């Protein structure tokens, strides 16, 4: 027999906002585990006076999809994907710098 009071809380990283967000808001509950004999089935009861709040968002779904994709890939695929992402990030930085320069030049000529 086992009885325990527990606090459960979980966050995930939202790639769009670049910050951690709650998946499971803090939740306290009691766990009661009972096994009558070594070969009998284990009975587990969870009880709480609080509501369990799960935040299921689009950002969380994207994070799960990314994790699923990474798990199915080999390390070589991870490295290649990281190189592609780094190249895209460099291109975006260069492109956004050119746009800013063009906007400034257009504003000065007016």
Short mmCIF file of N, CA and C in Angstrom, two decimals:
data_model
loop_
_atom_site.label_atom_id
_atom_site.label_comp_id
_atom_site.label_asym_id
_atom_site.label_seq_id
_atom_site.Cartn_x
_atom_site.Cartn_y
_atom_site.Cartn_z
N UNK A 1 0.85 -1.18 0.00
CA UNK A 1 0.00 0.00 0.00
C UNK A 1 0.89 1.24 0.00
N UNK A 2 0.52 2.24 -0.80
CA UNK A 2 1.25 3.49 -0.90
C UNK A 2 0.25 4.63 -0.97
N UNK A 3 0.49 5.66 -0.19
CA UNK A 3 -0.32 6.87 -0.26
C UNK A 3 0.63 8.06 -0.36
N UNK A 4 0.31 8.97 -1.27
CA UNK A 4 1.18 10.13 -1.46
C UNK A 4 0.36 11.33 -1.93
N UNK A 5 0.77 12.51 -1.45
CA UNK A 5 0.21 13.76 -1.96
C UNK A 5 1.20 14.33 -2.95
N UNK A 6 0.73 14.72 -4.11
CA UNK A 6 1.63 15.16 -5.18
C UNK A 6 1.17 16.47 -5.80
N UNK A 7 2.14 17.19 -6.38
CA UNK A 7 1.88 18.40 -7.15
C UNK A 7 2.39 18.15 -8.56
N UNK A 8 1.52 18.32 -9.53
CA UNK A 8 1.87 18.11 -10.93
C UNK A 8 1.78 19.44 -11.67
N UNK A 9 2.79 19.70 -12.49
CA UNK A 9 2.84 20.93 -13.28
C UNK A 9 3.73 20.65 -14.47
N UNK A 10 3.36 21.17 -15.65
CA UNK A 10 4.17 20.92 -16.84
C UNK A 10 4.10 22.12 -17.78
N UNK A 11 5.26 22.48 -18.36
CA UNK A 11 5.35 23.56 -19.33
C UNK A 11 5.93 23.01 -20.62
N UNK A 12 5.68 23.69 -21.73
CA UNK A 12 6.29 23.34 -23.01
C UNK A 12 6.82 24.62 -23.64
N UNK A 13 7.74 24.47 -24.58
CA UNK A 13 8.31 25.63 -25.26
C UNK A 13 7.52 25.93 -26.52
N UNK A 14 6.91 27.10 -26.57
CA UNK A 14 6.15 27.55 -27.73
C UNK A 14 7.14 28.18 -28.71
N UNK A 15 7.35 27.54 -29.84
CA UNK A 15 8.35 28.01 -30.80
C UNK A 15 7.96 29.33 -31.46
N UNK A 16 6.65 29.58 -31.60
CA UNK A 16 6.20 30.83 -32.21
C UNK A 16 6.48 32.03 -31.32
N UNK A 17 6.20 31.91 -30.03
CA UNK A 17 6.40 33.04 -29.11
C UNK A 17 7.80 33.05 -28.51
N UNK A 18 8.50 31.91 -28.60
CA UNK A 18 9.86 31.83 -28.04
C UNK A 18 9.87 31.82 -26.52
N UNK A 19 8.82 31.26 -25.92
CA UNK A 19 8.76 31.23 -24.46
C UNK A 19 8.06 29.95 -23.99
N UNK A 20 8.25 29.66 -22.70
CA UNK A 20 7.58 28.50 -22.11
C UNK A 20 6.16 28.88 -21.72
N UNK A 21 5.24 27.94 -21.94
CA UNK A 21 3.84 28.15 -21.60
C UNK A 21 3.34 26.93 -20.85
N UNK A 22 2.34 27.11 -19.97
CA UNK A 22 1.86 25.96 -19.21
C UNK A 22 1.05 24.98 -20.06
N UNK A 23 1.37 23.70 -19.92
CA UNK A 23 0.56 22.65 -20.51
C UNK A 23 -0.42 22.14 -19.44
N UNK A 24 0.14 21.86 -18.25
CA UNK A 24 -0.68 21.48 -17.10
C UNK A 24 -0.45 22.53 -16.03
N UNK A 25 -1.49 23.23 -15.65
CA UNK A 25 -1.36 24.22 -14.58
C UNK A 25 -1.21 23.49 -13.25
N UNK A 26 -0.54 24.10 -12.26
CA UNK A 26 -0.28 23.40 -10.99
C UNK A 26 -1.55 22.73 -10.44
N UNK A 27 -1.41 21.43 -10.12
CA UNK A 27 -2.54 20.62 -9.67
C UNK A 27 -2.08 19.69 -8.56
N UNK A 28 -2.72 19.76 -7.42
CA UNK A 28 -2.39 18.86 -6.31
C UNK A 28 -3.42 17.74 -6.25
N UNK A 29 -2.92 16.55 -5.95
CA UNK A 29 -3.80 15.39 -5.86
C UNK A 29 -3.18 14.36 -4.93
N UNK A 30 -3.99 13.41 -4.51
CA UNK A 30 -3.54 12.31 -3.68
C UNK A 30 -3.57 11.04 -4.50
N UNK A 31 -2.54 10.23 -4.35
CA UNK A 31 -2.46 8.94 -5.04
C UNK A 31 -2.51 7.83 -4.00
N UNK A 32 -3.36 6.88 -4.24
CA UNK A 32 -3.48 5.69 -3.38
C UNK A 32 -3.21 4.48 -4.26
N UNK A 33 -2.16 3.74 -3.94
CA UNK A 33 -1.79 2.56 -4.73
C UNK A 33 -1.91 1.35 -3.82
N UNK A 34 -2.59 0.32 -4.31
CA UNK A 34 -2.80 -0.89 -3.51
C UNK A 34 -2.59 -2.11 -4.38
N UNK A 35 -1.82 -3.05 -3.83
CA UNK A 35 -1.62 -4.35 -4.48
C UNK A 35 -1.74 -5.39 -3.38
N UNK A 36 -2.76 -6.21 -3.47
CA UNK A 36 -3.05 -7.17 -2.39
C UNK A 36 -2.01 -8.28 -2.30
N UNK A 37 -1.57 -8.79 -3.45
CA UNK A 37 -0.52 -9.81 -3.48
C UNK A 37 0.47 -9.46 -4.57
N UNK A 38 1.62 -10.12 -4.55
CA UNK A 38 2.67 -9.83 -5.54
C UNK A 38 2.22 -10.11 -6.97
N UNK A 39 1.26 -11.00 -7.13
CA UNK A 39 0.81 -11.35 -8.49
C UNK A 39 -0.52 -10.71 -8.86
N UNK A 40 -1.15 -10.01 -7.94
CA UNK A 40 -2.45 -9.40 -8.24
C UNK A 40 -2.27 -8.07 -8.97
N UNK A 41 -3.35 -7.63 -9.58
CA UNK A 41 -3.33 -6.35 -10.30
C UNK A 41 -3.17 -5.20 -9.30
N UNK A 42 -2.53 -4.16 -9.75
CA UNK A 42 -2.33 -2.97 -8.92
C UNK A 42 -3.53 -2.04 -9.09
N UNK A 43 -4.04 -1.54 -7.99
CA UNK A 43 -5.16 -0.59 -8.03
C UNK A 43 -4.60 0.79 -7.72
N UNK A 44 -4.86 1.75 -8.60
CA UNK A 44 -4.36 3.11 -8.42
C UNK A 44 -5.56 4.06 -8.43
N UNK A 45 -5.70 4.84 -7.38
CA UNK A 45 -6.76 5.84 -7.29
C UNK A 45 -6.12 7.21 -7.16
N UNK A 46 -6.55 8.15 -7.99
CA UNK A 46 -6.12 9.54 -7.91
C UNK A 46 -7.32 10.37 -7.51
N UNK A 47 -7.14 11.21 -6.47
CA UNK A 47 -8.24 12.06 -6.01
C UNK A 47 -7.73 13.48 -5.80
N UNK A 48 -8.60 14.43 -6.14
CA UNK A 48 -8.25 15.83 -5.96
C UNK A 48 -9.51 16.65 -5.75
N UNK A 49 -9.38 17.72 -4.97
CA UNK A 49 -10.48 18.67 -4.80
C UNK A 49 -10.39 19.78 -5.84
N UNK A 50 -9.32 19.78 -6.62
CA UNK A 50 -9.09 20.82 -7.62
C UNK A 50 -9.40 20.30 -9.02
N UNK A 51 -9.71 21.24 -9.91
CA UNK A 51 -9.90 20.91 -11.31
C UNK A 51 -8.53 20.80 -11.99
N UNK A 52 -8.38 19.83 -12.87
CA UNK A 52 -7.16 19.69 -13.66
C UNK A 52 -7.30 20.56 -14.90
N UNK A 53 -6.41 21.55 -15.05
CA UNK A 53 -6.46 22.47 -16.20
C UNK A 53 -5.37 22.12 -17.19
N UNK A 54 -5.78 21.71 -18.38
CA UNK A 54 -4.86 21.43 -19.48
C UNK A 54 -5.02 22.53 -20.52
N UNK A 55 -3.91 23.07 -20.98
CA UNK A 55 -3.93 24.12 -22.01
C UNK A 55 -3.50 23.49 -23.33
N UNK A 56 -4.46 23.17 -24.17
CA UNK A 56 -4.18 22.57 -25.46
C UNK A 56 -4.31 23.66 -26.51
N UNK A 57 -3.16 24.09 -27.03
CA UNK A 57 -3.14 25.20 -27.98
C UNK A 57 -2.50 24.78 -29.30
N UNK A 58 -2.63 25.62 -30.28
CA UNK A 58 -1.99 25.37 -31.58
C UNK A 58 -0.47 25.29 -31.41
N UNK A 59 0.10 26.18 -30.60
CA UNK A 59 1.54 26.17 -30.35
C UNK A 59 2.00 24.86 -29.73
N UNK A 60 1.19 24.32 -28.81
CA UNK A 60 1.53 23.05 -28.18
C UNK A 60 1.44 21.92 -29.20
N UNK A 61 0.44 21.97 -30.08
CA UNK A 61 0.31 20.95 -31.13
C UNK A 61 1.53 20.97 -32.06
N UNK A 62 2.01 22.16 -32.40
CA UNK A 62 3.21 22.26 -33.23
C UNK A 62 4.43 21.68 -32.52
N UNK A 63 4.55 21.95 -31.22
CA UNK A 63 5.67 21.41 -30.44
C UNK A 63 5.63 19.88 -30.43
N UNK A 64 4.45 19.31 -30.24
CA UNK A 64 4.30 17.85 -30.25
C UNK A 64 4.67 17.29 -31.62
N UNK A 65 4.24 17.96 -32.67
CA UNK A 65 4.55 17.52 -34.03
C UNK A 65 6.07 17.53 -34.27
N UNK A 66 6.75 18.59 -33.81
CA UNK A 66 8.20 18.68 -33.95
C UNK A 66 8.91 17.57 -33.19
N UNK A 67 8.44 17.30 -31.97
CA UNK A 67 9.04 16.24 -31.15
C UNK A 67 8.86 14.89 -31.85
N UNK A 68 7.67 14.66 -32.35
CA UNK A 68 7.37 13.41 -33.06
C UNK A 68 8.29 13.25 -34.27
N UNK A 69 8.48 14.34 -35.00
CA UNK A 69 9.35 14.32 -36.18
C UNK A 69 10.79 14.01 -35.78
N UNK A 70 11.28 14.67 -34.72
CA UNK A 70 12.65 14.46 -34.27
C UNK A 70 12.89 13.03 -33.80
N UNK A 71 11.92 12.47 -33.11
CA UNK A 71 12.07 11.09 -32.61
C UNK A 71 12.23 10.11 -33.76
N UNK A 72 11.53 10.36 -34.86
CA UNK A 72 11.57 9.43 -35.99
C UNK A 72 12.79 9.63 -36.89
N UNK A 73 13.58 10.68 -36.65
CA UNK A 73 14.74 10.95 -37.49
C UNK A 73 16.02 10.37 -36.90
N UNK A 74 17.00 10.16 -37.77
CA UNK A 74 18.33 9.78 -37.31
C UNK A 74 19.11 11.05 -36.97
N UNK A 75 20.25 10.89 -36.30
CA UNK A 75 21.05 12.07 -35.92
C UNK A 75 21.59 12.79 -37.16
N UNK A 76 21.86 12.05 -38.24
CA UNK A 76 22.32 12.69 -39.48
C UNK A 76 21.24 13.62 -40.04
N UNK A 77 19.99 13.17 -39.98
CA UNK A 77 18.88 14.00 -40.45
C UNK A 77 18.75 15.25 -39.58
N UNK A 78 18.96 15.12 -38.26
CA UNK A 78 18.90 16.28 -37.35
C UNK A 78 19.94 17.31 -37.76
N UNK A 79 21.17 16.83 -37.99
CA UNK A 79 22.26 17.75 -38.33
C UNK A 79 21.97 18.46 -39.65
N UNK A 80 21.49 17.72 -40.65
CA UNK A 80 21.16 18.33 -41.94
C UNK A 80 20.05 19.36 -41.79
N UNK A 81 19.03 19.03 -41.00
CA UNK A 81 17.92 19.95 -40.78
C UNK A 81 18.40 21.22 -40.07
N UNK A 82 19.29 21.08 -39.09
CA UNK A 82 19.83 22.24 -38.39
C UNK A 82 20.61 23.14 -39.34
N UNK A 83 21.38 22.55 -40.25
CA UNK A 83 22.13 23.35 -41.22
C UNK A 83 21.19 24.13 -42.13
N UNK A 84 20.12 23.49 -42.57
CA UNK A 84 19.13 24.16 -43.43
C UNK A 84 18.49 25.32 -42.67
N UNK A 85 18.11 25.09 -41.41
CA UNK A 85 17.48 26.14 -40.60
C UNK A 85 18.44 27.31 -40.37
N UNK A 86 19.73 27.01 -40.13
CA UNK A 86 20.71 28.08 -39.95
C UNK A 86 20.85 28.91 -41.23
N UNK A 87 20.86 28.25 -42.38
CA UNK A 87 20.95 28.95 -43.66
C UNK A 87 19.73 29.84 -43.88
N UNK A 88 18.54 29.32 -43.56
CA UNK A 88 17.31 30.11 -43.70
C UNK A 88 17.35 31.33 -42.78
N UNK A 89 17.83 31.14 -41.56
CA UNK A 89 17.90 32.26 -40.60
C UNK A 89 18.86 33.33 -41.10
N UNK A 90 20.00 32.93 -41.65
CA UNK A 90 20.97 33.90 -42.19
C UNK A 90 20.34 34.66 -43.36
N UNK A 91 19.64 33.95 -44.23
CA UNK A 91 18.99 34.57 -45.39
C UNK A 91 17.95 35.59 -44.93
N UNK A 92 17.16 35.22 -43.91
CA UNK A 92 16.14 36.15 -43.39
C UNK A 92 16.80 37.41 -42.83
N UNK A 93 17.90 37.23 -42.09
CA UNK A 93 18.60 38.40 -41.52
C UNK A 93 19.12 39.30 -42.64
N UNK A 94 19.73 38.71 -43.66
CA UNK A 94 20.25 39.51 -44.76
C UNK A 94 19.13 40.20 -45.53
N UNK A 95 18.06 39.48 -45.80
CA UNK A 95 16.93 40.03 -46.54
C UNK A 95 16.26 41.15 -45.76
N UNK A 96 16.06 40.95 -44.47
CA UNK A 96 15.41 42.00 -43.68
C UNK A 96 16.31 43.23 -43.59
N UNK A 97 17.61 43.07 -43.59
CA UNK A 97 18.53 44.20 -43.59
C UNK A 97 18.43 45.00 -44.88
N UNK A 98 18.29 44.31 -46.00
CA UNK A 98 18.14 44.99 -47.29
C UNK A 98 16.83 45.76 -47.35
N UNK A 99 15.75 45.16 -46.83
CA UNK A 99 14.45 45.84 -46.84
C UNK A 99 14.51 47.12 -46.02
N UNK A 100 15.16 47.05 -44.87
CA UNK A 100 15.27 48.23 -44.01
C UNK A 100 16.06 49.32 -44.73
N UNK A 101 17.14 48.94 -45.40
CA UNK A 101 17.96 49.90 -46.14
C UNK A 101 17.16 50.53 -47.28
N UNK A 102 16.39 49.70 -48.02
CA UNK A 102 15.57 50.22 -49.11
C UNK A 102 14.51 51.18 -48.61
N UNK A 103 13.87 50.86 -47.49
CA UNK A 103 12.85 51.74 -46.91
C UNK A 103 13.46 53.06 -46.50
N UNK A 104 14.64 53.02 -45.88
CA UNK A 104 15.31 54.23 -45.44
C UNK A 104 15.70 55.09 -46.64
N UNK A 105 16.20 54.45 -47.71
CA UNK A 105 16.58 55.20 -48.89
C UNK A 105 15.36 55.82 -49.57
N UNK A 106 14.26 55.11 -49.61
CA UNK A 106 13.02 55.62 -50.19
C UNK A 106 12.51 56.81 -49.38
N UNK A 107 12.58 56.71 -48.08
CA UNK A 107 12.10 57.79 -47.20
C UNK A 107 12.96 59.04 -47.36
N UNK A 108 14.29 58.86 -47.53
CA UNK A 108 15.19 59.98 -47.67
C UNK A 108 15.00 60.69 -49.02
N UNK A 109 14.65 59.93 -50.06
CA UNK A 109 14.50 60.54 -51.38
C UNK A 109 13.20 61.35 -51.51
N UNK A 110 12.27 61.11 -50.61
CA UNK A 110 11.00 61.86 -50.66
C UNK A 110 11.16 63.16 -50.03
#
